[in-house]
Structure formats: structure tokens, C-alpha cells
Tab-separated table of C-alpha atoms in Angstrom:
chain	number	residue	atom	x	y	z
A	1077	MET	CA	-21.554	-10.058	-57.955
A	1078	LEU	CA	-24.436	-7.629	-57.445
A	1079	LYS	CA	-28.035	-8.371	-58.305
A	1080	SER	CA	-30.535	-5.698	-59.223
A	1081	ALA	CA	-33.889	-5.663	-57.526
A	1082	LYS	CA	-36.900	-3.464	-57.108
A	1083	LEU	CA	-36.065	-0.412	-55.083
A	1084	LEU	CA	-35.582	-0.967	-51.377
A	1085	VAL	CA	-35.540	2.420	-49.660
A	1086	LYS	CA	-36.578	2.309	-46.013
A	1087	THR	CA	-37.905	5.325	-44.158
A	1088	VAL	CA	-35.963	5.980	-40.947
A	1089	GLN	CA	-37.771	7.675	-38.080
A	1090	HIS	CA	-36.000	10.636	-36.505
A	1091	SER	CA	-36.685	13.243	-33.855
A	1092	GLU	CA	-36.801	16.317	-36.146
A	1093	ARG	CA	-40.400	16.371	-37.388
A	1094	THR	CA	-40.729	19.825	-38.983
A	1095	VAL	CA	-43.664	20.106	-41.392
A	1096	PRO	CA	-42.766	21.219	-44.974
A	1097	PRO	CA	-44.326	24.506	-46.162
A	1098	LEU	CA	-47.246	24.875	-48.564
A	1099	LEU	CA	-47.161	26.764	-51.855
A	1100	LYS	CA	-48.707	30.233	-51.712
A	1101	HIS	CA	-50.312	32.576	-54.292
A	1102	GLY	CA	-52.476	29.800	-55.806
A	1103	LEU	CA	-49.423	28.131	-57.328
A	1104	ASP	CA	-50.625	24.688	-56.287
A	1105	ARG	CA	-52.819	24.593	-59.421
A	1106	TYR	CA	-49.655	23.955	-61.469
A	1107	LEU	CA	-49.101	20.699	-59.593
A	1108	PHE	CA	-52.076	19.229	-61.427
A	1109	GLN	CA	-51.557	20.721	-64.892
A	1110	LYS	CA	-49.738	18.870	-67.643
A	1111	GLY	CA	-46.728	20.558	-69.196
A	1112	ALA	CA	-45.209	23.994	-68.656
A	1113	HIS	CA	-47.350	27.077	-67.962
A	1114	LEU	CA	-46.135	30.425	-69.311
A	1115	LEU	CA	-47.177	33.289	-67.053
A	1116	THR	CA	-49.266	35.903	-68.862
A	1117	ASN	CA	-49.970	39.543	-68.033
A	1118	ASP	CA	-53.251	38.400	-66.475
A	1119	ASP	CA	-51.314	35.959	-64.282
A	1120	TYR	CA	-48.873	38.658	-63.157
A	1121	LYS	CA	-51.783	40.903	-62.132
A	1122	LEU	CA	-52.933	38.222	-59.679
A	1123	LEU	CA	-49.457	37.529	-58.295
A	1124	PRO	CA	-47.200	39.621	-56.055
A	1125	LYS	CA	-45.149	42.196	-57.987
A	1126	ASP	CA	-41.976	40.296	-57.108
A	1127	PHE	CA	-42.840	37.576	-59.641
A	1128	LYS	CA	-42.385	39.969	-62.561
A	1129	HIS	CA	-39.652	42.060	-60.956
A	1130	LEU	CA	-37.565	39.767	-58.768
A	1131	PRO	CA	-35.658	41.325	-55.875
A	1132	LYS	CA	-31.899	41.323	-56.236
A	1133	VAL	CA	-30.065	38.793	-54.128
A	1134	SER	CA	-28.001	41.662	-52.719
A	1135	ASP	CA	-31.218	43.234	-51.369
A	1136	PHE	CA	-32.391	40.044	-49.680
A	1137	ARG	CA	-31.707	38.969	-46.104
A	1138	LEU	CA	-30.199	35.528	-46.819
A	1139	SER	CA	-28.855	35.353	-43.270
A	1140	SER	CA	-32.423	34.936	-41.997
A	1141	LEU	CA	-32.891	31.685	-43.927
A	1142	SER	CA	-32.055	28.286	-42.516
A	1143	GLU	CA	-28.412	27.503	-43.234
A	1144	TYR	CA	-27.591	24.425	-45.294
A	1145	LYS	CA	-25.684	21.845	-43.269
A	1146	SER	CA	-23.313	19.431	-44.936
A	1147	ALA	CA	-23.479	15.896	-43.575
A	1148	SER	CA	-20.266	16.343	-41.568
A	1149	LYS	CA	-21.784	19.350	-39.740
A	1150	ASP	CA	-25.208	17.845	-39.091
A	1151	MET	CA	-24.844	16.363	-35.615
A	1152	ALA	CA	-28.377	14.949	-35.624
A	1153	LEU	CA	-27.619	12.986	-38.803
A	1154	LEU	CA	-24.184	11.881	-37.591
A	1155	ASP	CA	-25.452	10.735	-34.208
A	1156	GLN	CA	-28.308	8.837	-35.839
A	1157	ALA	CA	-25.849	7.088	-38.159
A	1158	VAL	CA	-23.585	6.113	-35.253
A	1159	LEU	CA	-26.483	5.006	-33.049
A	1160	GLN	CA	-27.993	2.755	-35.722
A	1161	GLY	CA	-24.699	1.477	-37.077
A	1162	TYR	CA	-24.682	2.936	-40.605
A	1163	LYS	CA	-21.261	3.125	-42.209
A	1164	PHE	CA	-22.055	6.198	-44.385
A	1165	CYS	CA	-24.349	9.217	-44.143
A	1166	SER	CA	-25.044	12.011	-46.584
A	1167	SER	CA	-27.390	14.697	-47.807
A	1168	THR	CA	-29.094	13.928	-51.113
A	1169	SER	CA	-27.258	16.785	-52.861
A	1170	SER	CA	-23.874	15.200	-52.114
A	1171	MET	CA	-25.076	11.649	-52.709
A	1172	THR	CA	-26.823	12.058	-56.043
A	1173	SER	CA	-23.826	13.517	-57.908
A	1174	LEU	CA	-21.947	10.332	-56.985
A	1175	MET	CA	-24.877	8.105	-57.875
A	1176	THR	CA	-25.064	9.599	-61.357
A	1177	LYS	CA	-21.442	8.511	-61.913
A	1178	MET	CA	-22.410	4.970	-60.954
A	1179	TYR	CA	-25.518	5.037	-63.133
A	1180	TYR	CA	-23.513	6.034	-66.214
A	1181	LEU	CA	-21.212	3.094	-65.469
A	1182	VAL	CA	-23.780	0.355	-64.730
A	1183	SER	CA	-26.016	1.428	-67.643
A	1184	GLY	CA	-23.152	1.244	-70.142
A	1185	MET	CA	-23.412	4.988	-70.817
A	1186	ARG	CA	-26.981	4.493	-72.001
A	1187	LYS	CA	-28.370	7.444	-73.915
A	1188	ILE	CA	-31.798	8.982	-73.450
A	1189	SER	CA	-34.401	7.384	-75.686
A	1190	LYS	CA	-35.017	9.470	-78.817
A	1191	ASP	CA	-38.743	9.057	-78.148
A	1192	ARG	CA	-38.366	11.214	-75.018
A	1193	ILE	CA	-36.384	14.024	-76.664
A	1194	PRO	CA	-38.551	17.141	-77.291
A	1195	GLU	CA	-39.709	17.449	-80.911
A	1196	SER	CA	-37.606	20.505	-81.824
A	1197	PHE	CA	-34.436	18.727	-80.684
A	1198	LYS	CA	-34.800	15.219	-82.118
A	1199	SER	CA	-32.057	15.901	-84.674
A	1200	LEU	CA	-29.626	16.838	-81.879
A	1201	THR	CA	-27.755	14.586	-79.470
A	1202	ASN	CA	-29.586	12.390	-76.972
A	1203	GLU	CA	-26.506	11.851	-74.809
A	1204	PHE	CA	-26.094	13.214	-71.308
A	1205	THR	CA	-23.950	16.356	-71.340
A	1206	ALA	CA	-20.173	16.092	-71.132
A	1207	PHE	CA	-20.292	18.344	-68.087
A	1208	SER	CA	-22.661	16.013	-66.226
A	1209	LYS	CA	-20.432	13.016	-67.053
A	1210	GLY	CA	-17.290	14.819	-65.916
A	1211	PRO	CA	-15.191	14.343	-62.766
A	1212	VAL	CA	-16.776	14.408	-59.311
A	1213	TYR	CA	-14.974	15.199	-56.065
A	1214	CYS	CA	-16.143	14.123	-52.609
A	1215	ILE	CA	-14.761	13.860	-49.092
A	1216	LEU	CA	-15.453	11.061	-46.625
A	1217	LYS	CA	-15.149	12.576	-43.139
A	1218	HIS	CA	-14.774	10.090	-40.316
A	1219	TYR	CA	-16.860	10.438	-37.167
A	1220	ASN	CA	-17.058	7.717	-34.477
A	1221	GLY	CA	-17.031	4.837	-36.939
A	1222	THR	CA	-19.227	6.376	-39.621
A	1223	TYR	CA	-18.279	8.504	-42.629
A	1224	ALA	CA	-20.080	11.697	-43.653
A	1225	ILE	CA	-20.071	12.322	-47.401
A	1226	ASP	CA	-19.388	15.963	-48.256
A	1227	LYS	CA	-18.768	17.728	-51.549
A	1228	PRO	CA	-16.875	20.981	-52.193
A	1229	SER	CA	-18.952	24.050	-53.030
A	1230	GLU	CA	-19.000	25.332	-56.609
A	1231	GLU	CA	-18.166	29.006	-56.182
A	1232	GLU	CA	-19.273	30.064	-59.656
A	1233	LYS	CA	-22.809	28.874	-58.969
A	1234	ILE	CA	-23.351	30.917	-55.803
A	1235	ILE	CA	-25.594	33.467	-57.544
A	1236	LEU	CA	-27.897	30.669	-58.741
A	1237	MET	CA	-27.955	28.990	-55.336
A	1238	ASP	CA	-28.717	32.261	-53.563
A	1239	MET	CA	-31.446	33.130	-56.050
A	1240	GLY	CA	-32.838	29.638	-55.540
A	1241	LYS	CA	-33.159	30.315	-51.809
A	1242	LEU	CA	-34.851	33.643	-52.487
A	1243	LEU	CA	-37.325	32.077	-54.933
A	1244	GLU	CA	-38.198	29.199	-52.625
A	1245	LYS	CA	-39.048	31.708	-49.919
A	1246	LEU	CA	-41.105	33.790	-52.381
A	1247	LEU	CA	-43.133	30.767	-53.532
A	1248	THR	CA	-43.947	29.543	-50.031
A	1249	THR	CA	-44.487	32.809	-48.116
A	1250	ASP	CA	-47.343	35.294	-47.894
A	1251	PRO	CA	-46.491	38.695	-49.454
A	1252	GLN	CA	-46.430	40.618	-46.169
A	1253	ASP	CA	-44.111	38.035	-44.599
A	1254	PHE	CA	-41.844	37.941	-47.651
A	1255	GLU	CA	-41.329	41.700	-47.376
A	1256	GLN	CA	-39.624	41.164	-44.027
A	1257	TYR	CA	-36.805	39.255	-45.745
A	1258	LYS	CA	-35.827	42.313	-47.757
A	1259	LEU	CA	-33.040	44.463	-46.330
A	1260	SER	CA	-35.312	47.492	-46.625
A	1261	SER	CA	-37.532	46.032	-43.881
A	1262	THR	CA	-36.934	46.965	-40.258
A	1263	SER	CA	-38.148	43.508	-39.153
A	1264	VAL	CA	-35.603	40.697	-38.956
A	1265	PRO	CA	-37.312	37.304	-39.389
A	1266	GLN	CA	-35.562	34.077	-38.496
A	1267	ASP	CA	-36.440	30.744	-40.098
A	1268	GLY	CA	-36.893	27.605	-38.064
A	1269	PRO	CA	-35.357	24.214	-38.890
A	1270	GLU	CA	-35.833	22.608	-42.312
A	1271	ALA	CA	-38.096	19.596	-42.867
A	1272	TYR	CA	-36.211	16.377	-43.590
A	1273	HIS	CA	-36.930	12.809	-44.620
A	1274	TYR	CA	-34.399	10.179	-43.526
A	1275	ALA	CA	-33.920	7.069	-45.662
A	1276	GLN	CA	-31.812	3.930	-45.439
A	1277	ILE	CA	-30.387	2.258	-48.525
A	1278	GLY	CA	-27.967	-0.544	-47.710
A	1279	ASN	CA	-25.293	0.932	-45.433
A	1280	PHE	CA	-26.229	4.552	-46.260
A	1281	LEU	CA	-28.295	6.845	-44.038
A	1282	LEU	CA	-29.518	9.665	-46.287
A	1283	ARG	CA	-31.103	13.012	-45.461
A	1284	ALA	CA	-33.508	14.524	-47.988
A	1285	GLN	CA	-34.809	18.058	-47.542
A	1286	LEU	CA	-38.573	18.323	-48.050
A	1287	ASP	CA	-39.262	21.605	-49.825
A	1288	CYS	CA	-43.037	21.546	-50.056
A	1289	TYR	CA	-46.252	19.717	-49.198
A	1290	HIS	CA	-49.673	19.273	-50.788
A	1291	PRO	CA	-52.284	16.921	-49.298
A	1292	ASP	CA	-53.730	15.924	-52.694
A	1293	LEU	CA	-50.522	14.568	-54.181
A	1294	PRO	CA	-50.122	10.777	-53.917
A	1295	LYS	CA	-46.906	11.070	-51.886
A	1296	LYS	CA	-47.799	14.472	-50.364
A	1297	THR	CA	-44.332	16.075	-50.602
A	1298	PHE	CA	-42.432	17.423	-53.600
A	1299	ASP	CA	-39.230	19.245	-54.499
A	1300	LEU	CA	-38.923	22.862	-55.594
A	1301	LYS	CA	-36.291	23.477	-58.275
A	1302	THR	CA	-35.528	26.947	-59.586
A	1303	ARG	CA	-34.144	26.803	-63.109
A	1304	ALA	CA	-32.299	29.737	-64.678
A	1305	THR	CA	-32.525	30.094	-68.453
A	1306	HIS	CA	-30.103	28.355	-70.819
A	1307	PRO	CA	-27.666	31.257	-71.450
A	1308	ILE	CA	-27.291	32.036	-67.733
A	1309	ARG	CA	-26.593	28.401	-66.849
A	1310	MET	CA	-24.071	28.080	-69.667
A	1311	ASP	CA	-22.211	31.285	-68.765
A	1312	VAL	CA	-22.995	31.842	-65.109
A	1313	MET	CA	-19.792	33.817	-64.497
A	1314	HIS	CA	-21.184	36.515	-66.819
A	1315	TYR	CA	-24.869	36.123	-65.974
A	1316	GLU	CA	-25.513	39.875	-66.208
A	1317	GLU	CA	-24.985	39.682	-69.968
A	1318	HIS	CA	-27.787	37.147	-70.381
A	1319	VAL	CA	-30.700	38.462	-68.323
A	1320	GLY	CA	-32.198	39.780	-71.564
A	1321	TYR	CA	-32.933	36.237	-72.693
A	1322	LYS	CA	-36.597	35.436	-71.958
A	1323	ILE	CA	-38.878	32.431	-72.293
A	1324	LYS	CA	-41.678	33.486	-74.636
A	1325	GLN	CA	-43.183	30.267	-76.003
A	1326	GLN	CA	-43.780	26.581	-75.412
A	1327	THR	CA	-41.773	25.130	-78.306
A	1328	GLY	CA	-38.812	26.064	-80.460
A	1329	LYS	CA	-35.040	25.848	-80.254
A	1330	TRP	CA	-34.730	29.174	-78.436
A	1331	PHE	CA	-36.768	31.269	-75.965
A	1332	SER	CA	-38.904	28.214	-75.127
A	1333	PHE	CA	-39.747	25.809	-72.332
A	1334	GLU	CA	-38.864	23.039	-74.784
A	1335	ARG	CA	-35.244	24.260	-74.885
A	1336	GLU	CA	-35.064	24.354	-71.097
A	1337	TYR	CA	-36.464	20.836	-70.688
A	1338	TYR	CA	-34.129	19.431	-73.345
A	1339	ASP	CA	-31.176	20.832	-71.390
A	1340	LEU	CA	-32.573	19.547	-68.107
A	1341	LEU	CA	-33.185	16.070	-69.516
A	1342	ARG	CA	-29.527	15.764	-70.486
A	1343	SER	CA	-28.109	17.161	-67.249
A	1344	GLY	CA	-29.867	17.807	-63.945
A	1345	LEU	CA	-33.019	15.684	-64.245
A	1346	LEU	CA	-31.179	12.484	-63.279
A	1347	LYS	CA	-30.154	14.062	-59.958
A	1348	TYR	CA	-33.696	15.356	-59.440
A	1349	ASN	CA	-34.993	11.829	-59.984
A	1350	PHE	CA	-32.610	10.316	-57.448
A	1351	GLN	CA	-33.363	13.041	-54.894
A	1352	ALA	CA	-37.114	12.539	-55.208
A	1353	ARG	CA	-36.695	8.773	-54.933
A	1354	ILE	CA	-34.551	9.011	-51.799
A	1355	GLY	CA	-36.940	11.525	-50.213
A	1356	ASN	CA	-40.068	9.530	-51.128
A	1357	MET	CA	-41.337	12.630	-52.937
A	1358	ASP	CA	-44.035	12.793	-55.593
A	1359	GLY	CA	-42.106	14.926	-58.080
A	1360	VAL	CA	-40.523	18.298	-58.779
A	1361	LEU	CA	-42.056	21.737	-59.400
A	1362	LEU	CA	-39.785	23.669	-61.797
A	1363	CYS	CA	-39.714	27.462	-61.588
A	1364	TYR	CA	-38.154	29.021	-64.694
A	1365	HIS	CA	-36.499	32.460	-64.383
A	1366	ASN	CA	-33.698	34.689	-65.672
A	1367	LEU	CA	-32.752	36.224	-62.279
A	1368	GLU	CA	-35.067	39.170	-63.021
A	1369	THR	CA	-38.440	37.590	-63.847
A	1370	ILE	CA	-40.275	34.319	-63.229
A	1371	PHE	CA	-41.511	33.040	-66.601
A	1372	GLY	CA	-43.516	30.006	-65.601
A	1373	PHE	CA	-43.881	26.680	-63.854
A	1374	GLU	CA	-43.851	22.994	-64.739
A	1375	TYR	CA	-44.605	20.034	-62.496
A	1376	VAL	CA	-42.716	16.847	-63.353
A	1377	SER	CA	-43.842	13.762	-61.470
A	1378	LEU	CA	-41.402	11.032	-60.499
A	1379	GLU	CA	-43.226	8.724	-62.906
A	1380	LYS	CA	-42.634	11.123	-65.821
A	1381	MET	CA	-38.977	11.484	-64.886
A	1382	ASP	CA	-38.700	7.678	-64.911
A	1383	GLN	CA	-40.248	7.509	-68.376
A	1384	ASP	CA	-38.103	10.302	-69.799
A	1385	LEU	CA	-34.789	9.109	-68.344
A	1386	PHE	CA	-35.113	5.323	-68.111
A	1387	THR	CA	-38.179	4.484	-70.299
A	1388	SER	CA	-39.876	2.798	-67.296
A	1389	THR	CA	-40.155	2.918	-63.511
A	1390	LEU	CA	-39.086	-0.734	-63.386
A	1391	PHE	CA	-35.721	-0.015	-65.034
A	1392	ALA	CA	-35.371	3.195	-62.989
A	1393	GLU	CA	-35.692	1.296	-59.710
A	1394	HIS	CA	-33.286	-1.463	-60.738
A	1395	SER	CA	-30.741	1.103	-61.980
A	1396	PHE	CA	-31.024	3.114	-58.773
A	1397	GLN	CA	-30.540	0.033	-56.616
A	1398	LEU	CA	-27.442	-1.173	-58.487
A	1399	SER	CA	-25.928	2.326	-58.526
A	1400	CYS	CA	-26.286	2.516	-54.734
A	1401	GLN	CA	-24.853	-0.960	-54.231
A	1402	LEU	CA	-21.799	-0.280	-56.400
A	1403	LEU	CA	-21.126	3.062	-54.699
A	1404	GLU	CA	-21.325	1.369	-51.294
A	1405	LYS	CA	-18.898	-1.373	-52.372
A	1406	THR	CA	-16.524	1.277	-53.730
A	1407	PHE	CA	-16.468	3.244	-50.483
A	1408	GLU	CA	-16.086	0.095	-48.387
A	1409	HIS	CA	-13.090	-0.924	-50.481
A	1410	VAL	CA	-11.416	2.492	-50.236
A	1411	ILE	CA	-11.758	2.974	-46.469
A	1412	GLN	CA	-9.991	-0.328	-45.755
A	1413	ASN	CA	-6.636	1.375	-46.432
A	1414	HIS	CA	-7.548	4.490	-44.435
A	1415	PRO	CA	-9.329	3.436	-41.231
A	1416	THR	CA	-10.653	6.347	-39.144
A	1417	ARG	CA	-9.122	8.934	-41.511
A	1418	ASP	CA	-10.762	11.611	-43.680
A	1419	ILE	CA	-10.517	10.586	-47.337
A	1420	HIS	CA	-10.621	12.727	-50.486
A	1421	ILE	CA	-11.926	10.904	-53.563
A	1422	LEU	CA	-11.776	12.165	-57.128
A	1423	PHE	CA	-13.885	10.215	-59.633
A	1424	ALA	CA	-12.611	10.577	-63.209
A	1425	GLN	CA	-14.628	10.738	-66.425
A	1426	THR	CA	-16.899	7.686	-66.747
A	1427	LEU	CA	-15.969	5.304	-69.565
A	1428	ASN	CA	-18.063	2.529	-71.123
A	1429	ASN	CA	-17.349	-0.278	-68.674
A	1430	HIS	CA	-14.826	1.100	-66.208
A	1431	LEU	CA	-14.211	4.053	-63.951
A	1432	HIS	CA	-11.024	5.399	-62.373
A	1433	LEU	CA	-10.850	7.122	-59.026
A	1434	PHE	CA	-8.043	8.790	-57.120
A	1435	VAL	CA	-7.843	8.609	-53.329
A	1436	SER	CA	-5.823	10.642	-50.858
A	1437	GLU	CA	-5.883	11.742	-47.237
A	1438	ARG	CA	-4.978	15.229	-48.504
A	1439	PRO	CA	-7.086	17.605	-50.618
A	1440	PHE	CA	-6.547	17.528	-54.377
A	1441	GLU	CA	-5.307	21.092	-54.506
A	1442	GLY	CA	-2.025	22.933	-54.165
A	1443	GLU	CA	1.083	20.816	-53.712
A	1444	ILE	CA	0.259	17.133	-53.360
A	1445	SER	CA	2.822	14.395	-53.772
A	1446	PRO	CA	2.053	11.434	-56.054
A	1447	SER	CA	3.107	9.204	-53.159
A	1448	ASP	CA	0.050	10.486	-51.251
A	1449	ILE	CA	-2.360	9.329	-53.970
A	1450	GLU	CA	-3.834	5.908	-54.688
A	1451	GLN	CA	-5.588	5.034	-57.922
A	1452	TYR	CA	-8.373	2.486	-58.226
A	1453	GLU	CA	-10.181	1.073	-61.229
A	1454	ILE	CA	-13.760	-0.194	-61.168
A	1455	LYS	CA	-14.614	-2.667	-63.927
A	1456	ILE	CA	-18.103	-4.003	-64.541
A	1457	LYS	CA	-19.878	-6.530	-66.733
A	1458	SER	CA	-23.677	-6.690	-66.946
A	1459	LYS	CA	-25.675	-9.833	-67.584
A	1460	VAL	CA	-29.419	-9.824	-68.240
A	1461	ASN	CA	-30.999	-13.275	-68.031
A	1462	GLY	CA	-27.510	-14.768	-68.266
A	1463	ASN	CA	-26.469	-12.877	-71.406
A	1464	VAL	CA	-23.608	-10.364	-71.345
A	1465	VAL	CA	-24.884	-6.958	-72.530
A	1466	GLN	CA	-23.196	-3.587	-72.945
A	1467	GLN	CA	-26.335	-1.565	-72.202
A	1468	PRO	CA	-28.694	-3.535	-69.948
A	1469	MET	CA	-32.464	-3.103	-69.962
A	1470	ILE	CA	-35.102	-4.566	-67.632
A	1471	GLU	CA	-38.496	-4.904	-69.303
A	1472	SER	CA	-40.384	-7.261	-66.986
A	1473	GLU	CA	-40.391	-8.406	-63.374
A	1474	GLN	CA	-38.995	-11.752	-64.547
A	1475	ASP	CA	-35.833	-10.245	-66.041
A	1476	GLU	CA	-32.689	-10.754	-63.950
A	1477	TRP	CA	-29.877	-8.188	-64.097
A	1478	MET	CA	-26.582	-9.296	-62.557
A	1479	LEU	CA	-23.525	-7.059	-62.287
A	1480	GLU	CA	-20.055	-8.534	-62.101
A	1481	TYR	CA	-17.609	-5.978	-60.744
A	1482	SER	CA	-14.038	-5.590	-59.561
A	1483	ILE	CA	-12.391	-2.758	-57.627
A	1484	GLU	CA	-8.610	-2.903	-57.746
A	1485	GLN	CA	-5.794	-0.596	-56.800
A	1486	ILE	CA	-3.533	0.036	-59.789
A	1487	ASP	CA	-0.330	1.956	-60.482
A	1488	LEU	CA	-0.822	5.695	-60.500
A	1489	ASP	CA	-1.460	7.053	-64.004
A	1490	HIS	CA	0.031	10.556	-63.735
A	1491	GLU	CA	-1.323	11.667	-67.102
A	1492	ARG	CA	-4.881	10.611	-66.267
A	1493	LEU	CA	-4.625	12.248	-62.851
A	1494	GLN	CA	-3.473	15.569	-64.306
A	1495	ARG	CA	-6.140	15.418	-67.000
A	1496	THR	CA	-8.809	14.780	-64.379
A	1497	LEU	CA	-7.510	17.515	-62.071
A	1498	SER	CA	-7.408	20.089	-64.879
A	1499	ASN	CA	-11.006	19.175	-65.707
A	1500	VAL	CA	-12.249	19.432	-62.146
A	1501	VAL	CA	-10.621	22.702	-61.048
A	1502	PHE	CA	-13.707	23.563	-61.153
A	1503	ARG	CA	-14.312	22.997	-64.844
A	1504	SER	CA	-12.641	26.287	-65.760
A	1505	GLN	CA	-11.863	25.119	-69.289
A	1506	THR	CA	-15.482	24.159	-69.858
A	1507	ARG	CA	-16.632	27.526	-68.511
A	1508	MET	CA	-14.287	29.337	-70.890
A	1509	ARG	CA	-15.599	27.384	-73.872
A	1510	ASN	CA	-19.150	28.136	-72.764
A	1511	THR	CA	-18.365	31.847	-72.519
A	1512	ARG	CA	-17.132	31.991	-76.128
A	1513	TYR	CA	-20.126	29.982	-77.313
A	1514	MET	CA	-22.611	32.175	-75.436
A	1515	LYS	CA	-21.129	35.445	-76.676
A	1516	GLN	CA	-21.593	34.201	-80.230
A	1517	MET	CA	-25.116	32.983	-79.482
A	1518	LYS	CA	-26.084	36.310	-77.906
A	1519	LYS	CA	-24.938	38.086	-81.043
A	1520	GLU	CA	-26.926	35.745	-83.303
A	1521	LEU	CA	-30.134	35.786	-81.229
A	1522	GLU	CA	-29.969	39.503	-80.447
A	1523	TYR	CA	-31.287	39.344	-76.889
């Protein structure tokens, strides 16, 4: 039995004390403005030319940027986990995709409140996207008694990740220094270490990257998120075909910030919320672009994310806490059969009150024998103030949310395994459907 509680995230002191960068170019004014800001011609005149005409990733010196380290390659994180006796360690990017699976489960697949759906989209679905609820693959890598949580890279998203790195450098660097990162420059800059916040939640030691700092924000630090436009995200393998799509207005079903936020609300915002919460950050600054031009900015505080996703900070904190607890119990159960070994875990599609996962000491790719795979089923039942509920809700400090759960090994369901594997390789069927949909949309919208 697990009991929800107000969030208990403890800051862990560590030796790497790099200071996060500041925003440049006067962009900090958007941290204190409500809603999205569409850049105008007057704005572009005051900004470096790169904002209107973004450099190509192929012309940018990515090798000069600090390299991302997965948890299993971050010796400082691993050694800290071993020294302080944590069973699991992870970066927030690996952790939050797993936590979203647990949130869908413990919340009973709760939908987003219709009140929080943008006006132009209230007649459309308020469910999280099928893609965001789909299978998740992670690897627990053993190291001296602790396990580092890694996730495989998503190759089709490399262009968006690389552009994200370029944009983060553009937003936090003076123009003359940014020029040095272009391949046309004879100078070869080299970034120092990233700024991190370490947090402890139960038996997890978590590393959150701190993207930016502003002294006037309540929590001082915030995340930078670069957000490509809807058509590019939906058909990233053919992104060149969709760079003609531009954000031109605040509201409307197409070419608007409203469209982008509706998509974000149903997909990535839940991860952003968890990352900000783990990193003790104030919120997220969104930078909207189409790989050629920056269209505008929007600051979303953690409090607003809580309201939009959970309806309240109280329910957000209780949901976060239970999601972490259930994930920890799941990992603890799985490693009992595989002491000191690396473990590959494939989480299947979340269902209303149960979740299947497949476990192996071998990767889920190529030839893998069914005898090498274990299947587990997580079942849950929520009670609020003693009453069994399908979709729990905490509305006051006096409400008590209890979660009954079981994690049992069951006979291998070959059909479910194959269905999950075909969905996760890496979502090729979904990408194909998106491509057909986007080609039709491009024709209709004429961009």
C-alpha cells in the first residue's frame, strides 16, 4: 500500500557548482509577460540577425558544446549514488518518460480538464496523445550496487535535438561569442561543464540540468525548451517539407501559438512539469521555431503547468509522489531476479488500472529468445478517503489518497510482446501515419 503525500524532494549537495547562464538580447522580459509573444519586425531589428534567419545545424560547431552524459556515463553522479547509498540514479530526461507512464496508471488515465483546453480546440479531444501513452524502453545499468537509468536515443529526432542545442546557445550568448560557434569562424570555443541540480526522491538520486538563471524569479532557475512547429514535430523525418509553416497569430486552429500549446498540453508538458519539479525550477521558457526562424517566446511557470495538467498544485504534488513511489517499487521488484546485472525493461501501453512490462538481460532487438524474457503486470486500485475511485482527485490537505498495488510475474504473452515491440521500434508505424496525414494537411493549408 502506498500513501500519497505532499511532495518530498530533497536537494542533494554535490561538488559540481557551475552557475547556469543568463538570457541575453533582452529576452528576460518574456519571463514576466503573460502568454505567448509573437516577434514583430520591430523586435527582429533589435535582435541578432540569427533570430530571423537561423543558422543551419550543419554550419554549427556542435562539437564545441558540452556533451550530454547519460547516467551510466556520469561518474560524478554514479559515485555520489554509491557513496550515499541510493539504489537508482538518473538524469531527468530518462526519468520523466518513465514517470509519465506511472502517472497515467495512478491517475486512472485522467484526461486534461476541458477548462484548460485552449478555446479554439475545446471541441477536440482532451486526452493525452496516443504517442505519449505508448511504450517506453529503458535500461538499468548496474554499477557497484546502484543502477543507472538510461534510455535509447531516438534517431529520428536528432535534427530537433541538435537545433535545440544551437538555439540554447543563441539565447544565452552574446552575438560576437555566438559567431565563434559557426564553422565559418577561425576560433574554436570550448564549453565548460553544465550546471546541475541534484535531488533525492525516495531511493532515486536525480540529476537535473539547469538551463538558465534569473535573480528575480522566485526559484531563480528555469528550463529552456525549443519547440518546433506542429507539422515538423508530426513529420520530423521529412522536416524540410514543412519549414514553410509559420506561426502568424495568437489564436486559431493553424499557424497559431494556441495550436502549439494545445499540442504541448497533450504531450510534452507533463515531462516539462516533472523536470522542473525535480530540478526545483521556477518554470519553462518556450522558444517556438520552424528550424529557419524563431517566431516567439512564452514563459510557463510551474504553477501554470500544475493548473493546466492537474487542476491544482496540491494534486500535482500528490500525483508526482505516488508516481515516483510506484516506479521505485517496480524497479526494486524487477532487480530481485537479476542481481548485479544490466536489465532492459520495456513498458507496454498503459491501460486503465494495469500496466505490463517485459524484462530481459538482453536488448529488445534482433534475435531474442522468449526464454530470455520475463513479463510482469502492475495492478493498482486507488482509494480517496476510503472510497475506491477510478480517477482519484485530491482537493484539500485533509483528503487521503491510498494506492493498493501488486507487481507479479506472469506467463509471457507473445502477442502482447510482439505488439509492443512493433510499436516501439521506434514508432515507425506512427511516423508513417503522421507522414500521410501531414502531406494531406500541407496540401489543404497551402504552406
